[in-house]
Short mmCIF file of C-alpha atoms and ligand atoms in Angstrom, two decimals:
data_model
loop_
_atom_site.label_atom_id
_atom_site.label_comp_id
_atom_site.label_asym_id
_atom_site.label_seq_id
_atom_site.Cartn_x
_atom_site.Cartn_y
_atom_site.Cartn_z
CA MET P 1 0.00 0.00 0.00
CA ALA P 2 1.79 3.12 -1.17
CA ARG P 3 1.31 6.52 -2.67
CA ALA P 4 3.16 7.59 -5.82
CA LEU P 5 3.33 11.05 -7.34
CA ILE P 6 3.77 10.58 -11.10
CA ILE P 7 5.09 13.62 -12.95
CA GLY P 8 4.35 13.47 -16.68
CA CYS P 9 1.37 12.16 -18.57
CA GLY P 10 2.85 11.62 -22.04
CA ALA P 11 3.36 8.47 -24.10
CA VAL P 12 5.58 6.63 -21.59
CA ALA P 13 3.85 7.86 -18.42
CA THR P 14 0.45 6.78 -19.78
CA VAL P 15 1.66 3.16 -20.03
CA ALA P 16 3.27 3.28 -16.57
CA ILE P 17 0.12 4.79 -15.05
CA LYS P 18 -2.16 2.21 -16.69
CA LYS P 19 0.08 -0.58 -15.37
CA CYS P 20 0.15 0.95 -11.86
CA CYS P 21 -3.64 0.81 -11.92
CA THR P 22 -3.51 -2.96 -12.54
CA CYS P 23 -1.49 -3.33 -9.33
CA SER P 24 -3.51 -1.44 -6.73
CA GLU P 25 -2.13 -3.60 -3.92
CA VAL P 26 1.16 -1.69 -4.37
CA PHE P 27 0.00 1.53 -6.03
CA SER P 28 -2.98 2.14 -3.77
CA GLU P 29 -2.97 5.88 -4.50
CA ILE P 30 -1.40 7.85 -7.34
CA CYS P 31 -1.38 11.51 -8.25
CA ILE P 32 -0.77 12.31 -11.93
CA ALA P 33 0.72 15.75 -12.46
CA SER P 34 1.99 17.79 -15.39
CA ARG P 35 1.71 21.37 -16.61
CA HIS P 36 -1.55 20.64 -18.42
CA ARG P 37 -3.73 19.13 -15.72
CA GLU P 38 -6.54 18.52 -18.23
CA ASN P 39 -4.46 15.75 -19.87
CA CYS P 40 -3.90 14.09 -16.49
CA GLU P 41 -7.59 14.37 -15.62
CA LYS P 42 -8.63 12.89 -18.98
CA LEU P 43 -6.51 9.81 -18.33
CA ALA P 44 -7.67 9.60 -14.71
CA GLN P 45 -11.33 9.66 -15.80
CA GLU P 46 -10.68 6.84 -18.26
CA LEU P 47 -9.02 4.71 -15.57
CA ARG P 48 -11.08 5.40 -12.42
CA PRO P 49 -14.05 3.09 -13.22
CA ASN P 50 -11.79 0.05 -13.62
CA THR P 51 -9.22 0.32 -10.84
CA LYS P 52 -9.03 0.25 -7.07
CA THR P 53 -6.13 2.72 -7.22
CA VAL P 54 -7.30 6.10 -5.97
CA ILE P 55 -6.27 8.60 -8.65
CA THR P 56 -5.96 12.34 -8.14
CA THR P 57 -4.44 14.89 -10.52
CA ALA P 58 -2.56 18.17 -10.19
CA ALA P 59 -0.97 20.89 -12.28
CA VAL P 60 2.76 21.33 -11.77
CA ASP P 61 5.57 22.97 -13.68
CA ALA P 62 8.42 20.71 -12.63
CA ASP P 63 11.08 22.99 -14.10
CA LYS P 64 11.12 24.63 -10.68
CA ALA P 65 11.96 22.59 -7.56
CA GLU P 66 9.76 24.79 -5.36
CA ASN P 67 6.66 23.88 -7.40
CA VAL P 68 7.39 20.18 -7.01
CA SER P 69 8.15 20.60 -3.28
CA ALA P 70 4.81 22.33 -2.74
CA LEU P 71 2.98 19.45 -4.45
CA ILE P 72 4.96 16.82 -2.51
CA LYS P 73 4.15 18.55 0.78
CA GLU P 74 0.48 18.58 -0.13
CA TYR P 75 0.25 15.00 -1.50
CA LYS P 76 2.84 13.30 0.75
CA PRO P 77 3.91 10.51 -1.62
CA ASP P 78 6.25 7.62 -0.77
CA LEU P 79 7.92 7.95 -4.18
CA VAL P 80 8.10 10.51 -6.96
CA MET P 81 8.10 8.90 -10.41
CA ASN P 82 9.63 11.38 -12.84
CA ILE P 83 8.30 10.40 -16.27
CA ALA P 84 8.34 13.94 -17.64
CA LEU P 85 11.45 14.98 -19.58
CA PRO P 86 15.15 14.76 -18.66
CA TYR P 87 15.15 18.57 -18.32
CA GLN P 88 13.25 18.28 -15.03
CA ASP P 89 15.45 15.63 -13.37
CA LEU P 90 17.50 17.92 -11.14
CA ALA P 91 14.60 20.11 -10.02
CA ILE P 92 12.59 17.02 -9.05
CA MET P 93 15.60 15.46 -7.25
CA ASP P 94 16.06 18.72 -5.30
CA ALA P 95 12.40 18.65 -4.30
CA CYS P 96 12.65 14.99 -3.21
CA LEU P 97 15.64 15.81 -1.03
CA GLU P 98 13.93 18.81 0.52
CA CYS P 99 10.83 16.75 1.34
CA GLY P 100 12.50 13.41 2.21
CA VAL P 101 10.96 11.29 -0.58
CA ASN P 102 12.43 8.55 -2.80
CA TYR P 103 12.94 9.36 -6.51
CA MET P 104 13.00 7.54 -9.83
CA ASP P 105 13.21 8.50 -13.51
CA THR P 106 13.61 7.02 -17.00
CA ALA P 107 16.33 9.16 -18.59
CA ASN P 108 19.38 11.02 -17.32
CA TYR P 109 19.64 14.76 -17.01
CA GLU P 110 20.23 17.05 -19.91
CA PRO P 111 19.50 20.77 -19.99
CA GLU P 112 16.82 22.24 -22.19
CA ASN P 113 19.10 25.09 -23.19
CA ILE P 114 22.48 23.76 -24.25
CA ASP P 115 23.67 27.29 -24.89
CA ASP P 116 23.41 28.23 -21.23
CA PRO P 117 26.96 29.46 -20.47
CA GLU P 118 27.01 27.99 -16.92
CA TRP P 119 26.07 24.53 -18.18
CA ARG P 120 28.34 24.88 -21.22
CA LYS P 121 31.40 25.46 -18.99
CA VAL P 122 30.85 22.15 -17.17
CA TYR P 123 29.98 20.39 -20.44
CA ASP P 124 33.13 21.56 -22.27
CA LYS P 125 35.29 20.39 -19.35
CA ARG P 126 33.58 16.98 -19.31
CA CYS P 127 33.99 16.55 -23.10
CA LYS P 128 37.72 17.18 -22.73
CA GLU P 129 38.19 14.96 -19.67
CA GLN P 130 35.89 12.08 -20.55
CA GLY P 131 36.11 12.06 -24.35
CA PHE P 132 32.43 11.95 -25.32
CA SER P 133 30.30 14.90 -26.32
CA ALA P 134 26.66 13.80 -25.87
CA TYR P 135 24.61 16.49 -24.10
CA PHE P 136 23.45 14.02 -21.48
CA ASP P 137 25.61 12.27 -18.92
CA TYR P 138 25.32 10.96 -15.38
CA SER P 139 27.66 13.43 -13.69
CA TRP P 140 24.87 15.87 -12.82
CA GLN P 141 22.79 13.26 -11.03
CA TRP P 142 25.72 11.32 -9.56
CA ALA P 143 26.66 14.60 -7.86
CA TYR P 144 23.58 13.98 -5.63
CA LYS P 145 24.88 10.62 -4.35
CA GLU P 146 26.06 11.82 -0.96
CA LYS P 147 22.99 13.95 -0.35
CA PHE P 148 20.63 11.02 -1.01
CA GLU P 149 22.80 8.69 1.07
CA LYS P 150 22.82 11.09 4.02
CA ALA P 151 19.06 11.56 3.74
CA GLY P 152 18.54 7.76 3.67
CA LEU P 153 16.69 8.10 0.35
CA THR P 154 16.88 5.96 -2.78
CA ALA P 155 17.14 7.57 -6.22
CA LEU P 156 16.70 5.06 -9.03
CA LEU P 157 17.95 6.42 -12.36
CA GLY P 158 16.89 5.33 -15.83
CA SER P 159 14.24 2.70 -15.19
CA GLY P 160 12.99 2.39 -18.77
CA PHE P 161 14.05 -0.26 -21.28
CA ASP P 162 17.37 1.14 -22.40
CA PRO P 163 18.50 2.53 -20.05
CA GLY P 164 16.82 0.28 -17.53
CA VAL P 165 16.05 -3.29 -18.56
CA SER P 166 19.30 -3.37 -20.58
CA GLN P 167 21.18 -2.89 -17.28
CA ALA P 168 19.04 -5.45 -15.45
CA TYR P 169 19.99 -7.91 -18.22
CA CYS P 170 23.67 -7.14 -17.52
CA ALA P 171 23.21 -7.68 -13.77
CA TYR P 172 21.29 -10.90 -14.47
CA ALA P 173 23.96 -12.22 -16.87
CA LEU P 174 26.66 -11.47 -14.32
CA LYS P 175 24.71 -13.07 -11.47
CA HIS P 176 23.57 -16.23 -13.26
CA GLN P 177 25.58 -16.84 -16.43
CA PHE P 178 29.13 -15.51 -16.16
CA ASP P 179 32.08 -15.24 -13.81
CA THR P 180 33.33 -12.28 -15.85
CA ILE P 181 31.77 -10.28 -18.67
CA GLU P 182 34.26 -8.83 -21.15
CA GLU P 183 32.06 -7.43 -23.90
CA ILE P 184 28.49 -6.14 -24.01
CA ASP P 185 26.60 -5.14 -27.15
CA ILE P 186 23.20 -3.58 -26.48
CA LEU P 187 21.00 -3.95 -29.57
CA ASP P 188 17.82 -1.88 -29.84
CA CYS P 189 15.74 -2.87 -32.84
CA ASN P 190 12.41 -1.34 -33.74
CA GLY P 191 10.93 -3.31 -36.61
CA GLY P 192 7.69 -1.31 -36.37
CA ASP P 193 6.15 0.59 -39.26
CA HIS P 194 3.77 3.50 -38.56
CA GLY P 195 3.26 4.41 -42.19
CA TYR P 196 4.55 7.99 -41.83
CA LYS P 197 7.60 9.05 -43.84
CA PHE P 198 9.02 10.57 -40.68
CA ALA P 199 7.94 10.40 -37.04
CA THR P 200 9.69 9.72 -33.76
CA ASN P 201 8.58 6.99 -31.38
CA PHE P 202 9.06 9.07 -28.26
CA ASN P 203 9.46 12.75 -27.50
CA PRO P 204 10.89 14.13 -30.81
CA GLU P 205 13.13 16.71 -29.16
CA ILE P 206 14.86 14.16 -26.91
CA ASN P 207 14.92 11.50 -29.62
CA LEU P 208 16.42 13.71 -32.35
CA ARG P 209 19.03 15.16 -30.03
CA GLU P 210 20.15 11.65 -29.10
CA VAL P 211 20.29 10.33 -32.63
CA SER P 212 21.99 13.31 -34.24
CA ALA P 213 24.81 13.35 -31.65
CA PRO P 214 28.21 11.72 -32.30
CA GLY P 215 28.33 8.03 -31.42
CA SER P 216 30.69 6.61 -28.81
CA TYR P 217 31.58 3.37 -27.12
CA TRP P 218 33.65 2.12 -24.21
CA ASP P 219 36.90 0.34 -25.02
CA THR P 220 40.04 -0.76 -23.20
CA ASP P 221 43.64 -0.17 -24.25
CA ALA P 222 46.52 -2.68 -24.14
CA ASN P 223 47.30 -1.64 -20.52
CA GLY P 224 43.75 -2.45 -19.42
CA LYS P 225 42.68 1.19 -19.12
CA GLY P 226 39.08 1.88 -20.12
CA HIS P 227 38.25 4.93 -22.26
CA TRP P 228 35.63 6.38 -24.59
CA VAL P 229 36.00 6.22 -28.36
CA GLU P 230 33.94 8.87 -30.14
CA ILE P 231 32.90 8.61 -33.79
CA PRO P 232 30.92 10.86 -36.15
CA ALA P 233 27.13 10.33 -35.91
CA MET P 234 25.94 7.21 -37.76
CA SER P 235 29.44 6.31 -39.00
CA ILE P 236 29.49 2.71 -37.70
CA LYS P 237 26.83 0.57 -39.34
CA ARG P 238 26.16 -3.14 -38.93
CA VAL P 239 23.47 -5.44 -40.27
CA TYR P 240 21.86 -7.88 -37.84
CA ASN P 241 19.19 -10.54 -38.21
CA PHE P 242 16.84 -10.05 -35.24
CA ASP P 243 14.66 -12.85 -33.92
CA GLN P 244 11.02 -12.34 -35.03
CA VAL P 245 11.90 -9.07 -36.83
CA GLY P 246 14.43 -9.99 -39.51
CA GLN P 247 17.44 -8.27 -40.98
CA LYS P 248 17.94 -4.59 -40.10
CA ASP P 249 20.59 -1.89 -40.46
CA MET P 250 21.79 -0.68 -37.08
CA TYR P 251 24.09 2.16 -36.11
CA LEU P 252 26.39 2.72 -33.16
CA LEU P 253 25.11 5.48 -30.86
CA HIS P 254 26.25 6.97 -27.60
CA HIS P 255 23.90 5.77 -24.87
CA GLU P 256 23.73 6.63 -21.20
CA GLU P 257 23.89 3.15 -19.70
CA ILE P 258 27.36 2.60 -21.22
CA GLU P 259 28.65 5.17 -18.74
CA SER P 260 27.30 3.43 -15.64
CA LEU P 261 27.94 -0.13 -16.87
CA ALA P 262 31.61 0.72 -17.47
CA GLN P 263 31.81 1.49 -13.74
CA ASN P 264 29.59 -1.26 -12.40
CA ILE P 265 30.47 -4.38 -14.42
CA PRO P 266 33.89 -5.38 -13.11
CA GLY P 267 36.45 -6.23 -15.78
CA VAL P 268 34.27 -5.23 -18.75
CA LYS P 269 36.46 -4.28 -21.70
CA ARG P 270 34.05 -3.08 -24.38
CA ILE P 271 30.46 -1.80 -24.32
CA ARG P 272 28.64 -0.70 -27.47
CA PHE P 273 25.06 0.36 -28.19
CA PHE P 274 23.38 -0.10 -31.57
CA MET P 275 19.97 1.12 -32.71
CA THR P 276 18.18 0.25 -35.94
CA PHE P 277 17.08 3.01 -38.32
CA GLY P 278 15.48 2.91 -41.75
CA GLN P 279 16.96 4.95 -44.59
CA SER P 280 13.93 7.27 -44.74
CA TYR P 281 14.35 8.25 -41.08
CA LEU P 282 18.05 8.98 -41.57
CA ASP P 283 17.52 10.99 -44.78
CA HIS P 284 14.85 13.15 -43.13
CA MET P 285 16.94 13.68 -40.02
CA ARG P 286 20.03 14.69 -41.97
CA CYS P 287 18.02 17.15 -44.03
CA LEU P 288 16.31 18.66 -40.97
CA GLU P 289 19.69 19.00 -39.29
CA ASP P 290 21.26 20.61 -42.37
CA VAL P 291 18.57 23.31 -42.50
CA GLY P 292 18.81 24.01 -38.77
CA MET P 293 15.51 22.48 -37.67
CA LEU P 294 17.17 20.47 -34.88
CA SER P 295 18.58 23.61 -33.24
CA THR P 296 17.57 24.47 -29.67
CA GLN P 297 18.68 28.09 -30.12
CA PRO P 298 15.67 30.44 -30.34
CA ILE P 299 15.38 32.45 -33.56
CA LYS P 300 13.24 35.53 -34.20
CA PHE P 301 10.39 34.86 -36.62
CA GLN P 302 7.85 37.61 -37.33
CA GLY P 303 8.58 39.23 -34.01
CA GLN P 304 8.36 35.99 -32.03
CA ASP P 305 11.06 33.79 -30.50
CA ILE P 306 10.84 30.29 -31.96
CA VAL P 307 12.97 27.29 -30.97
CA PRO P 308 13.34 25.31 -34.23
CA ILE P 309 13.26 21.82 -32.67
CA GLN P 310 10.16 22.73 -30.63
CA PHE P 311 8.45 24.02 -33.77
CA LEU P 312 9.38 20.76 -35.51
CA LYS P 313 7.90 18.82 -32.59
CA ALA P 314 4.61 20.65 -33.12
CA LEU P 315 4.61 19.58 -36.80
CA LEU P 316 5.46 15.93 -36.23
CA PRO P 317 2.90 13.28 -35.25
CA ASP P 318 2.43 12.99 -31.49
CA PRO P 319 4.27 9.77 -30.48
CA ALA P 320 1.24 8.85 -28.35
CA SER P 321 -0.87 8.81 -31.55
CA LEU P 322 1.25 6.19 -33.35
CA GLY P 323 -0.30 3.26 -31.50
CA PRO P 324 -3.18 2.38 -33.81
CA ARG P 325 -1.08 2.57 -36.98
CA THR P 326 2.16 0.87 -35.92
CA VAL P 327 2.62 -2.75 -36.92
CA GLY P 328 5.62 -5.04 -36.37
CA LYS P 329 7.80 -5.86 -33.40
CA THR P 330 10.64 -4.51 -31.30
CA ASN P 331 13.55 -6.67 -30.23
CA ILE P 332 15.80 -5.14 -27.57
CA GLY P 333 18.51 -6.93 -25.63
CA CYS P 334 22.17 -7.50 -24.84
CA ILE P 335 24.76 -9.87 -26.26
CA PHE P 336 27.45 -10.82 -23.76
CA LYS P 337 30.90 -12.28 -24.25
CA GLY P 338 32.84 -13.47 -21.21
CA LYS P 339 33.93 -16.45 -19.15
CA LYS P 340 32.21 -19.09 -17.05
CA ASP P 341 34.24 -21.69 -15.14
CA GLY P 342 37.33 -20.64 -17.06
CA LYS P 343 35.72 -21.24 -20.47
CA PRO P 344 34.71 -18.61 -23.05
CA LYS P 345 30.94 -18.09 -23.25
CA THR P 346 28.48 -16.00 -25.26
CA TYR P 347 24.88 -15.26 -24.29
CA TYR P 348 22.02 -13.12 -25.66
CA LEU P 349 19.18 -11.92 -23.47
CA TYR P 350 16.36 -10.00 -25.16
CA ASN P 351 12.69 -9.11 -25.26
CA VAL P 352 10.42 -9.12 -28.29
CA CYS P 353 7.36 -6.89 -28.13
CA ASP P 354 4.56 -6.59 -30.69
CA HIS P 355 3.27 -3.07 -31.45
CA GLN P 356 -0.28 -4.16 -32.16
CA GLU P 357 -0.51 -6.37 -29.07
CA CYS P 358 0.60 -3.39 -26.95
CA TYR P 359 -2.03 -1.28 -28.65
CA LYS P 360 -4.74 -3.83 -28.02
CA GLU P 361 -3.79 -4.09 -24.35
CA LEU P 362 -3.12 -0.45 -23.45
CA GLY P 363 -3.70 1.72 -26.52
CA SER P 364 0.04 2.47 -26.93
CA GLN P 365 2.79 1.47 -29.34
CA ALA P 366 5.63 -0.79 -28.21
CA ILE P 367 8.24 1.94 -27.59
CA ALA P 368 6.05 3.60 -24.97
CA TYR P 369 5.08 0.16 -23.67
CA THR P 370 8.64 -1.15 -23.34
CA THR P 371 9.59 2.03 -21.43
CA GLY P 372 6.46 2.46 -19.32
CA VAL P 373 6.34 -1.11 -18.00
CA PRO P 374 9.91 -0.99 -16.56
CA ALA P 375 9.16 2.45 -15.11
CA MET P 376 6.25 0.94 -13.21
CA CYS P 377 8.24 -2.19 -12.25
CA GLY P 378 11.19 -0.07 -11.02
CA ALA P 379 8.80 2.04 -8.94
CA MET P 380 7.31 -1.16 -7.56
CA MET P 381 10.79 -2.39 -6.53
CA VAL P 382 11.40 0.83 -4.58
CA LEU P 383 7.92 0.98 -3.04
CA THR P 384 8.00 -2.65 -1.88
CA GLY P 385 11.49 -2.21 -0.40
CA LYS P 386 13.05 -4.79 -2.75
CA TRP P 387 15.29 -2.08 -4.09
CA ASN P 388 16.15 0.03 -1.12
CA LYS P 389 19.66 1.48 -1.24
CA PRO P 390 20.17 5.05 -0.04
CA GLY P 391 22.08 7.04 -2.64
CA VAL P 392 21.76 7.54 -6.40
CA HIS P 393 21.84 4.27 -8.33
CA THR P 394 21.33 2.82 -11.78
CA VAL P 395 19.40 -0.39 -12.42
CA GLU P 396 22.42 -2.76 -12.61
CA GLU P 397 23.29 -1.90 -9.01
CA PHE P 398 20.20 -3.73 -7.74
CA ASP P 399 19.17 -7.40 -7.62
CA PRO P 400 17.81 -8.10 -11.13
CA ASP P 401 15.70 -11.14 -10.15
CA PRO P 402 12.57 -9.53 -8.63
CA PHE P 403 12.60 -6.83 -11.33
CA MET P 404 12.81 -9.37 -14.15
CA GLU P 405 10.08 -11.40 -12.53
CA ALA P 406 7.89 -8.29 -12.43
CA LEU P 407 8.74 -7.46 -16.07
CA THR P 408 7.55 -10.91 -17.12
CA LYS P 409 4.37 -10.60 -15.08
CA TYR P 410 3.52 -7.14 -16.46
CA GLY P 411 4.17 -7.80 -20.13
CA LEU P 412 7.90 -7.92 -20.98
CA PRO P 413 9.09 -11.53 -20.73
CA TRP P 414 12.69 -12.24 -21.73
CA GLN P 415 14.21 -14.80 -24.03
CA GLU P 416 17.71 -16.19 -24.17
CA ASN P 417 20.07 -17.58 -26.78
CA PHE P 418 23.21 -19.46 -25.74
CA ASN P 419 24.78 -19.38 -29.19
CA PRO P 420 24.04 -15.93 -30.63
CA VAL P 421 25.46 -14.47 -33.83
CA LEU P 422 27.93 -11.86 -32.60
CA VAL P 423 28.30 -8.30 -33.92
CA ASP P 424 31.75 -7.72 -35.46
P1 NDP U 501 6.18 13.00 -23.93
O1 NDP U 501 6.66 14.24 -24.61
O2 NDP U 501 5.15 12.15 -24.58
O3 NDP U 501 5.63 13.40 -22.47
C1 NDP U 501 6.31 14.26 -21.64
C2 NDP U 501 5.40 14.58 -20.45
O4 NDP U 501 6.12 15.42 -19.56
C3 NDP U 501 4.13 15.29 -20.84
O5 NDP U 501 3.06 14.73 -20.13
C4 NDP U 501 4.37 16.73 -20.35
O6 NDP U 501 3.12 17.26 -19.93
C5 NDP U 501 5.31 16.50 -19.17
N1 NDP U 501 6.17 17.66 -18.93
C6 NDP U 501 7.02 18.27 -19.81
N2 NDP U 501 7.58 19.34 -19.23
C7 NDP U 501 7.09 19.39 -17.96
C8 NDP U 501 7.28 20.27 -16.88
N3 NDP U 501 8.10 21.33 -16.97
N4 NDP U 501 6.61 20.03 -15.73
C9 NDP U 501 5.76 18.97 -15.61
N5 NDP U 501 5.53 18.11 -16.60
C10 NDP U 501 6.19 18.31 -17.77
O7 NDP U 501 7.50 12.17 -23.57
P2 NDP U 501 7.63 10.57 -23.52
O8 NDP U 501 6.51 10.03 -22.70
O9 NDP U 501 7.89 10.07 -24.86
O10 NDP U 501 9.00 10.41 -22.69
C11 NDP U 501 9.01 10.51 -21.27
C12 NDP U 501 10.41 10.23 -20.77
O11 NDP U 501 10.79 8.89 -21.08
C13 NDP U 501 11.50 11.11 -21.37
O12 NDP U 501 12.36 11.52 -20.35
C14 NDP U 501 12.23 10.20 -22.32
O13 NDP U 501 13.57 10.57 -22.51
C15 NDP U 501 12.12 8.89 -21.56
N6 NDP U 501 12.32 7.68 -22.38
C16 NDP U 501 13.12 6.70 -21.87
C17 NDP U 501 13.33 5.54 -22.58
C18 NDP U 501 14.11 4.42 -21.96
O14 NDP U 501 14.11 3.31 -22.53
N7 NDP U 501 14.75 4.59 -20.83
C19 NDP U 501 12.77 5.34 -23.92
C20 NDP U 501 11.87 6.39 -24.33
C21 NDP U 501 11.69 7.53 -23.59
P3 NDP U 501 2.78 18.83 -19.92
O15 NDP U 501 3.10 19.38 -21.26
O16 NDP U 501 1.33 18.85 -19.53
O17 NDP U 501 3.64 19.43 -18.84
#
C-alpha cells in the first residue's frame, strides 16, 4: 500500500500509469501531475471506473523545484516517479531531497538550453576529460549521491528499457551466467512501421538530439585502461538478423547506460550500443539538421522567438498517436561475451514486443510500452522495499531477479540464446 506522485502524462507515463492501476495492492494511490492538468484528468477519468487505485491529478511545472516541493508537501507521496522529460530531473531530485521522498526516472539529465553558459562550462570540461560529447551524462545526477545517502533516500535512475532493462539484463547475466563479462553489445531494434515518412517513437526533441549526436563506445587499451571512443554520428553501421523481426541496419550510438555499466560491471572491456534506423528516417533527419531544424537556439520569426526543434515537434505526429497505426515488433537486448568456469561463453538476453498487441492491451505502441512497463516495475521495486539502497543508483546496481520477474508478469518476458550471432 503506497502513494506515488507521477510527474508526466505523455506516451511513456500513460503506459506506466495504466500498469500501476492494474497493481492497486502496491500503487494504492497515485497523483498524476503535469503542466496541463486537463491531460492528467482525462486519463484519470478513463481509468477510475476500472481500478481500485485512488487517482488524483494536479498541475505542476516541474522545471522549478519549489513547485514540485509544494505538491509533494500537499500530496505526501512515498515515491516521486519522474516520467516527464530529462530537463526536469535535477529540479525534481532537489524537491525529493527537501521533502525526504524517494525518486526515480527514465532518462538522465540534460539541460533544455544547451547554450546556457554555466552549463556549457561544465559540459566543455567533461567533453575534454571524458572524451564523449553527448549532451546528457550521469555526472549531474551522480553529484547527488552523498545527499541522497545522508538523507537515507533511494534515487533510481533510468528505469525504462534502455537505459533500464538493458542494465538489469547485464546484472542478471553477471549473477547467473558468467564469472566475468568482457564485452556487451546492447541492440535496440524497432521493426515497427507506422506508415509515416518521418515520425519519432518518443518525444521528438529528446529522440532527435540523441540520434543526431556523435556516437561513442567504451573500449580498453593494451594496458587495461578503459576509455571512450567517439565517432561521427551514424558512422558505424552493422546489419543484424533479429529474432522475429528480420534483418535490419543498425548504427552505433552513444547511450547513457554505457557510462554506468563501465563502472559497475567489473572487468568489462568493451560496451557498445546499436539502434536500428530505416533509410527514410536517416535521410529526413540529416536534411532537418542541415537546414537548422534540430537547433535548440531560439530564432526571431515575425517578431516571435521560436525554438526550431520545438516548432518541428509541433509539426510531427504525437508519439502517443502512433499506436493504432504501428505494426511489427521490437527486439531489444544484450549480447554478452565473457567467461564461465574458465571457459569462453556468449549469451544473448532479449525481449520481443509486438506493437499491435501493446495497442490492443493499453492503446500504446511498443516503444512507450517497453519504457512504461519498466518504469512501473522499477517504482514497484522501490515501493515494496526490494530495491532500497540510499544514494543515487542505476538499475544494474540492484538485484535483477525480482525486477525481471515483475517485467515478465507485467508484459515484458525475456528470451535467451546461448549461441548468438555476434556483432563484429
Ligand atoms: P512526452 O513528450 O510524450 O511526455 C512528456 C510529459 O512530460 C508530458 O506529459 C508533459 O506534460 C510533461 N512535462 C514536460 N515538461 C514538464 C514540466 N516542466 N513540468 C511537468 N511536466 C512536464 O514524452 P515521452 O513520454 O515520450 O517520454 C518521457 C520520458 O521517457 C523522457 O524523459 C524520455 O527521454 C524517456 N524515455 C526513456 C526511454 C528508456 O528506454 N529509458 C525510452 C523512451 C523515452 P505537460 O506538457 O502537460 O507538462
